Tab-separated table of C-alpha atoms and ligand atoms in Angstrom:
chain	number	residue	atom	x	y	z
A	604	MET	CA	-18.889	13.770	0.794
A	605	HIS	CA	-19.999	10.130	0.324
A	606	VAL	CA	-17.627	7.192	0.732
A	607	ILE	CA	-18.112	3.926	-1.158
A	608	GLY	CA	-16.089	0.894	-0.100
A	609	GLY	CA	-15.292	-1.674	-2.784
A	610	THR	CA	-14.952	-5.305	-1.755
A	611	ALA	CA	-11.137	-5.096	-1.549
A	612	SER	CA	-11.187	-2.112	0.833
A	613	THR	CA	-14.467	-2.118	2.766
A	614	ALA	CA	-12.957	-1.776	6.257
A	615	LEU	CA	-10.486	0.941	5.237
A	616	ALA	CA	-13.232	2.846	3.399
A	617	GLU	CA	-15.345	2.848	6.562
A	618	ARG	CA	-12.366	4.151	8.555
A	619	VAL	CA	-11.889	6.913	5.959
A	620	SER	CA	-15.562	7.894	6.279
A	621	ARG	CA	-15.151	8.096	10.087
A	622	GLU	CA	-12.043	10.253	9.659
A	623	LEU	CA	-14.138	12.550	7.458
A	624	GLY	CA	-16.510	13.190	10.370
A	625	ASN	CA	-18.768	10.189	9.703
A	626	ALA	CA	-19.334	10.963	6.043
A	627	PRO	CA	-22.151	8.781	4.624
A	628	PHE	CA	-20.690	5.346	3.882
A	629	ALA	CA	-22.075	2.691	1.539
A	630	ILE	CA	-21.121	-0.755	0.314
A	631	PRO	CA	-22.175	-1.450	-3.293
A	632	PHE	CA	-24.161	-4.496	-4.264
A	633	ILE	CA	-21.972	-6.848	-6.268
A	634	LYS	CA	-22.766	-10.188	-7.842
A	635	ARG	CA	-21.735	-12.317	-10.794
A	636	PHE	CA	-23.976	-13.071	-13.760
A	637	PRO	CA	-24.313	-16.766	-14.664
A	638	ASP	CA	-21.637	-16.311	-17.361
A	639	GLY	CA	-19.198	-14.988	-14.747
A	640	GLU	CA	-19.410	-11.319	-15.638
A	641	MET	CA	-19.538	-8.850	-12.755
A	642	TYR	CA	-22.607	-6.777	-11.847
A	643	VAL	CA	-22.319	-3.770	-9.531
A	644	ARG	CA	-24.926	-1.367	-8.225
A	645	VAL	CA	-24.546	1.690	-6.028
A	646	GLY	CA	-27.565	2.843	-4.030
A	647	GLY	CA	-29.560	5.935	-4.995
A	648	ARG	CA	-28.875	9.104	-6.940
A	649	MET	CA	-25.753	11.120	-6.209
A	650	GLU	CA	-26.607	14.332	-8.089
A	651	GLY	CA	-24.045	16.984	-7.368
A	652	ASP	CA	-22.280	14.862	-4.714
A	653	GLU	CA	-18.597	14.530	-4.022
A	654	VAL	CA	-18.039	10.774	-3.976
A	655	VAL	CA	-15.002	8.880	-2.754
A	656	ILE	CA	-14.537	5.310	-4.029
A	657	VAL	CA	-12.013	3.241	-2.065
A	658	GLN	CA	-10.783	0.069	-3.737
A	659	SER	CA	-7.354	-1.581	-3.763
A	660	THR	CA	-6.560	-3.294	-7.060
A	661	ARG	CA	-4.779	-6.377	-5.800
A	662	THR	CA	-6.524	-8.709	-8.280
A	663	ASP	CA	-7.853	-8.255	-11.806
A	664	SER	CA	-11.339	-8.660	-10.388
A	665	ASP	CA	-10.692	-5.779	-7.922
A	666	LEU	CA	-9.640	-3.623	-10.845
A	667	LEU	CA	-12.713	-4.464	-12.892
A	668	GLU	CA	-14.927	-3.720	-9.883
A	669	LEU	CA	-13.273	-0.310	-9.511
A	670	LEU	CA	-13.843	0.577	-13.181
A	671	LEU	CA	-17.496	-0.461	-12.982
A	672	LEU	CA	-17.975	1.455	-9.722
A	673	GLU	CA	-16.552	4.615	-11.262
A	674	ASP	CA	-18.971	4.343	-14.173
A	675	ALA	CA	-21.920	3.646	-11.868
A	676	VAL	CA	-21.113	6.607	-9.618
A	677	ARG	CA	-20.710	8.951	-12.595
A	678	GLU	CA	-24.010	7.667	-14.016
A	679	ALA	CA	-25.691	8.331	-10.639
A	680	GLY	CA	-24.889	12.017	-11.106
A	681	ALA	CA	-21.808	12.538	-8.892
A	682	ARG	CA	-20.276	15.961	-9.403
A	683	ARG	CA	-16.781	14.863	-8.433
A	684	ILE	CA	-15.291	11.388	-8.031
A	685	MET	CA	-12.193	10.865	-5.921
A	686	VAL	CA	-10.778	7.396	-6.481
A	687	VAL	CA	-8.663	6.009	-3.642
A	688	VAL	CA	-6.549	3.002	-4.618
A	689	PRO	CA	-4.706	2.098	-1.400
A	690	TYR	CA	-2.741	-0.722	-3.063
A	691	PHE	CA	-2.190	0.030	-6.748
A	692	GLY	CA	-1.706	-3.263	-8.565
A	693	TYR	CA	0.528	-3.627	-11.648
A	694	ALA	CA	2.704	-0.745	-10.399
A	695	ARG	CA	5.878	-2.849	-10.440
A	696	GLN	CA	6.171	-2.927	-14.244
A	697	ASP	CA	6.936	0.782	-14.282
A	698	ARG	CA	9.212	0.757	-17.356
A	699	LEU	CA	10.103	-1.396	-20.343
A	700	PHE	CA	12.450	-4.221	-19.488
A	701	PHE	CA	12.139	-5.968	-22.887
A	702	PRO	CA	10.748	-4.784	-26.244
A	703	GLY	CA	7.129	-5.723	-26.770
A	704	GLU	CA	6.109	-5.285	-23.123
A	705	PRO	CA	3.547	-2.791	-21.848
A	706	VAL	CA	4.408	-0.233	-19.185
A	707	SER	CA	1.712	-1.792	-17.025
A	708	ALA	CA	1.783	0.944	-14.375
A	709	ARG	CA	1.068	3.579	-17.047
A	710	ALA	CA	-1.710	1.490	-18.635
A	711	LEU	CA	-3.415	1.138	-15.258
A	712	CYS	CA	-3.079	4.849	-14.441
A	713	ARG	CA	-4.795	5.710	-17.746
A	714	HIS	CA	-7.718	3.404	-17.102
A	715	VAL	CA	-8.183	4.077	-13.398
A	716	GLU	CA	-8.323	7.851	-13.947
A	717	LEU	CA	-10.847	7.646	-16.833
A	718	ASP	CA	-13.927	8.407	-14.713
A	719	ALA	CA	-12.052	9.962	-11.803
A	720	ASP	CA	-11.518	13.623	-11.037
A	721	ALA	CA	-8.616	12.846	-8.726
A	722	VAL	CA	-6.750	9.717	-7.679
A	723	ILE	CA	-5.140	8.989	-4.313
A	724	THR	CA	-2.894	6.028	-3.708
A	725	VAL	CA	-0.429	4.871	-1.045
A	726	ASP	CA	3.304	4.096	-1.344
A	727	LEU	CA	3.606	3.375	-5.059
A	728	HIS	CA	6.387	1.048	-6.109
A	729	SER	CA	8.071	3.934	-7.883
A	730	ALA	CA	7.442	7.648	-7.439
A	731	GLN	CA	7.501	8.201	-11.233
A	732	THR	CA	4.219	6.291	-11.590
A	733	LEU	CA	2.318	9.321	-10.309
A	734	ALA	CA	3.465	11.217	-13.415
A	735	HIS	CA	1.452	8.841	-15.624
A	736	PHE	CA	-1.822	10.314	-14.332
A	737	THR	CA	-3.157	13.275	-16.300
A	738	LYS	CA	-5.689	14.159	-13.566
A	739	PRO	CA	-4.669	15.376	-10.084
A	740	ALA	CA	-3.002	12.417	-8.348
A	741	PHE	CA	-1.638	12.140	-4.823
A	742	GLU	CA	0.437	9.591	-2.965
A	743	ALA	CA	-0.046	9.083	0.767
A	744	SER	CA	2.724	7.413	2.734
A	745	GLY	CA	2.265	4.392	4.975
A	746	ILE	CA	5.164	5.552	7.143
A	747	PRO	CA	3.205	7.911	9.466
A	748	ALA	CA	0.658	5.120	10.140
A	749	ILE	CA	3.405	2.677	11.105
A	750	ALA	CA	5.184	5.372	13.140
A	751	ARG	CA	1.967	5.985	15.134
A	752	LEU	CA	1.935	2.253	15.943
A	753	LEU	CA	5.654	1.979	16.755
A	754	ARG	CA	5.448	4.926	19.179
A	755	GLU	CA	3.508	2.562	21.440
A	756	ARG	CA	6.089	-0.215	21.109
A	757	PRO	CA	9.735	-0.561	22.159
A	758	THR	CA	11.930	0.392	19.190
A	759	ASP	CA	15.702	0.996	19.235
A	760	VAL	CA	16.937	0.701	15.649
A	761	LEU	CA	15.185	0.955	12.259
A	762	VAL	CA	16.511	-1.061	9.327
A	763	SER	CA	15.682	-0.924	5.632
A	764	PRO	CA	16.316	-4.283	3.935
A	765	ASP	CA	17.710	-2.487	0.870
A	766	ARG	CA	19.127	0.818	-0.264
A	767	GLY	CA	15.963	1.498	-2.297
A	768	GLY	CA	14.129	1.961	1.013
A	769	ILE	CA	16.494	4.568	2.450
A	770	GLU	CA	14.110	7.531	2.091
A	771	ARG	CA	11.364	5.510	3.768
A	772	VAL	CA	13.435	4.446	6.780
A	773	ARG	CA	14.948	7.920	7.061
A	774	ARG	CA	11.458	9.407	7.271
A	775	MET	CA	10.482	6.867	9.924
A	776	SER	CA	13.655	7.684	11.843
A	777	GLN	CA	12.746	11.394	11.813
A	778	LEU	CA	9.240	10.663	13.104
A	779	LEU	CA	10.469	8.344	15.884
A	780	ASP	CA	13.857	9.924	16.540
A	781	LYS	CA	15.631	6.556	16.268
A	782	PRO	CA	18.834	5.561	14.441
A	783	TRP	CA	18.624	3.673	11.154
A	784	PHE	CA	20.691	1.919	8.515
A	785	ALA	CA	20.076	0.017	5.271
A	786	LEU	CA	21.210	-3.504	4.389
A	787	GLU	CA	22.773	-4.377	1.056
A	788	LYS	CA	20.433	-6.565	-1.003
A	789	ARG	CA	21.133	-8.620	-4.110
A	790	ARG	CA	18.099	-10.204	-5.721
A	791	ILE	CA	18.817	-13.716	-7.022
A	792	ASP	CA	15.337	-14.354	-8.433
A	793	SER	CA	11.764	-13.295	-7.637
A	794	GLU	CA	11.729	-15.391	-4.439
A	795	HIS	CA	15.346	-15.300	-3.247
A	796	VAL	CA	17.648	-12.519	-2.094
A	797	GLU	CA	21.085	-12.243	-0.536
A	798	LEU	CA	21.559	-9.678	2.208
A	799	SER	CA	24.612	-8.303	3.953
A	800	LEU	CA	25.484	-5.552	6.397
A	801	PRO	CA	26.620	-2.279	4.826
A	802	ALA	CA	30.388	-1.730	4.661
A	803	SER	CA	29.971	1.268	6.988
A	804	ASP	CA	27.136	3.075	8.795
A	805	ALA	CA	25.559	-0.043	10.365
A	806	VAL	CA	24.139	0.782	13.812
A	807	PRO	CA	24.985	-1.955	16.389
A	808	VAL	CA	21.939	-4.191	16.917
A	809	ARG	CA	23.230	-6.496	19.702
A	810	GLY	CA	20.462	-6.808	22.319
A	811	LYS	CA	18.377	-4.111	20.573
A	812	GLN	CA	14.721	-4.002	19.516
A	813	VAL	CA	15.094	-3.810	15.748
A	814	VAL	CA	12.310	-2.937	13.309
A	815	LEU	CA	12.636	-3.813	9.625
A	816	VAL	CA	10.766	-1.264	7.505
A	817	ASP	CA	9.680	-2.110	3.942
A	818	ASP	CA	7.065	-0.826	1.494
A	819	VAL	CA	5.733	-4.248	0.513
A	820	ILE	CA	6.086	-7.835	1.698
A	821	THR	CA	5.338	-10.236	-1.116
A	822	THR	CA	6.980	-13.680	-0.905
A	823	GLY	CA	8.560	-12.764	2.443
A	824	GLY	CA	12.011	-13.722	1.120
A	825	THR	CA	13.505	-10.300	1.896
A	826	ILE	CA	12.222	-10.068	5.479
A	827	VAL	CA	13.109	-13.694	6.307
A	828	GLU	CA	16.714	-13.232	5.136
A	829	ALA	CA	17.007	-9.824	6.811
A	830	SER	CA	15.731	-11.242	10.122
A	831	LYS	CA	18.194	-14.134	9.974
A	832	LEU	CA	21.072	-11.730	9.332
A	833	LEU	CA	20.062	-9.392	12.178
A	834	LYS	CA	19.604	-12.350	14.530
A	835	SER	CA	23.101	-13.576	13.666
A	836	GLU	CA	24.304	-10.080	14.648
A	837	GLY	CA	22.704	-10.548	18.077
A	838	ALA	CA	19.505	-8.457	17.699
A	839	GLY	CA	17.393	-8.743	20.869
A	840	ALA	CA	13.999	-8.669	19.140
A	841	ILE	CA	13.020	-8.202	15.506
A	842	SER	CA	9.785	-6.799	14.118
A	843	ALA	CA	8.833	-6.428	10.473
A	844	ALA	CA	6.684	-3.500	9.349
A	845	CYS	CA	5.366	-2.769	5.868
A	846	THR	CA	2.774	-0.635	4.141
A	847	HIS	CA	1.396	-3.315	1.811
A	848	GLY	CA	1.214	-6.849	3.214
A	849	LEU	CA	0.608	-9.193	0.286
A	850	PHE	CA	2.011	-12.238	2.140
A	851	LEU	CA	1.861	-14.716	-0.743
A	852	ARG	CA	1.355	-18.387	0.098
A	853	ASP	CA	2.969	-19.154	3.500
A	854	ALA	CA	4.909	-15.868	3.680
A	855	PHE	CA	3.185	-14.725	6.870
A	856	GLU	CA	3.969	-17.975	8.736
A	857	ARG	CA	7.592	-17.975	7.492
A	858	ILE	CA	8.068	-14.413	8.708
A	859	LYS	CA	6.339	-15.136	12.055
A	860	ALA	CA	8.817	-17.977	12.575
A	861	VAL	CA	11.835	-15.625	12.459
A	862	THR	CA	10.434	-12.383	13.909
A	863	ASP	CA	8.703	-11.308	17.119
A	864	GLU	CA	6.032	-9.069	15.541
A	865	VAL	CA	4.723	-8.361	12.049
A	866	TYR	CA	2.902	-5.113	11.279
A	867	SER	CA	1.270	-3.838	8.137
A	868	THR	CA	-1.126	-1.034	7.295
A	869	ASP	CA	-4.673	-1.672	6.119
A	870	THR	CA	-4.119	-1.062	2.383
A	871	LEU	CA	-4.710	-4.822	2.011
A	872	GLY	CA	-6.543	-7.135	4.381
A	873	ASN	CA	-4.092	-9.505	6.116
A	874	PRO	CA	-3.318	-10.939	9.574
A	875	ALA	CA	-0.662	-8.266	10.268
A	876	GLU	CA	-2.966	-5.302	9.572
A	877	LYS	CA	-2.412	-3.198	12.704
A	878	ALA	CA	-1.943	0.383	11.480
A	879	SER	CA	-4.424	2.440	9.458
A	880	VAL	CA	-3.679	4.843	6.631
A	881	ALA	CA	-7.238	6.245	6.923
A	882	PRO	CA	-6.132	9.498	8.655
A	883	ASP	CA	-3.509	10.108	5.953
A	884	ILE	CA	-5.981	9.480	3.095
A	885	ALA	CA	-8.637	11.616	4.793
A	886	ALA	CA	-6.137	14.469	5.178
A	887	ILE	CA	-5.548	14.500	1.397
A	888	LEU	CA	-9.292	14.283	0.689
A	889	ARG	CA	-9.979	17.209	3.026
A	890	ARG	CA	-7.387	19.308	1.228
A	891	GLN	CA	-9.011	18.444	-2.132
A	892	VAL	CA	-12.540	19.136	-0.992
A	893	PRO	CA	-12.388	21.891	1.636
A	894	SER	CA	-15.666	22.054	3.590
B	503	R5P	C1	11.875	-4.242	-3.033
B	503	R5P	O1	12.198	-3.390	-3.825
B	503	R5P	C2	10.747	-4.026	-2.089
B	503	R5P	O2	10.975	-2.892	-1.291
B	503	R5P	C3	10.546	-5.235	-1.184
B	503	R5P	O3	11.686	-5.412	-0.373
B	503	R5P	C4	10.290	-6.492	-1.951
B	503	R5P	O4	9.371	-6.277	-2.996
B	503	R5P	C5	9.768	-7.581	-1.034
B	503	R5P	O5	9.516	-8.727	-1.783
B	503	R5P	P1	9.606	-10.157	-1.124
B	503	R5P	O6	8.719	-10.165	0.090
B	503	R5P	O7	9.123	-11.073	-2.203
B	503	R5P	O8	11.049	-10.411	-0.799
């Protein structure tokens, strides 16, 4: 199996290749033509090879690079192409909110799978997105990676900032054998939320090491408000952990100011990247391509 790391996921791709027993790893050559168009080149022929391309699609340019890489790898003779998209951009528009809109998640699934034989991604915004792929598609979870990290750190209580994250925090609680609860969240606009303790089921946090668990941190609004609420309830220390750390603008600094630690996985490069999903991706790849 060969692993190719796109520019958005080079470090994670190398970790995946190590997890696959030091599978050959390559970084493609990428440049821009004078008119701004992208040029990509993968080294050598790949006749009959199983090739894994790892590329998060955080930006439109990342997405274009992925599509060009898939074509280049197919052209080089690969027998099977496994496309790993650790952070799958455009996944939030997963249904029609107003007439005339696209279902962006579906549109992206269709295009990303065009030259792929299988697609692997991590913690999609909504589980239904996987159903838009017509080729074999798999979703790894960022929770085991964060659990491996938290096992080394003091953790008393796990908190989801909203009810939508209950399955996630429940899974983490099973892995770490720690109590959990979910806050009530009301979104005011894309940057502001209101949070409150649940009417029942809240675990006391006074003096405790509390870890907030979320799938994605974007503007940081959710984690900042959740940390303030937990602090007002007397939490001893607060950490924030997420799979995808987008940290727009000054989100990371704002979160650092109200928490003790910030952790994310390596689906996106960021200053909180402390846990790797490489073992979880490699496990799926090994099941797809038994040696
Ligand atoms: C919400 O459904 C998600 O799980 C996150 O809580 C949310 O997307 C985080 O966004 P932000 O950092 O902008 O509050």
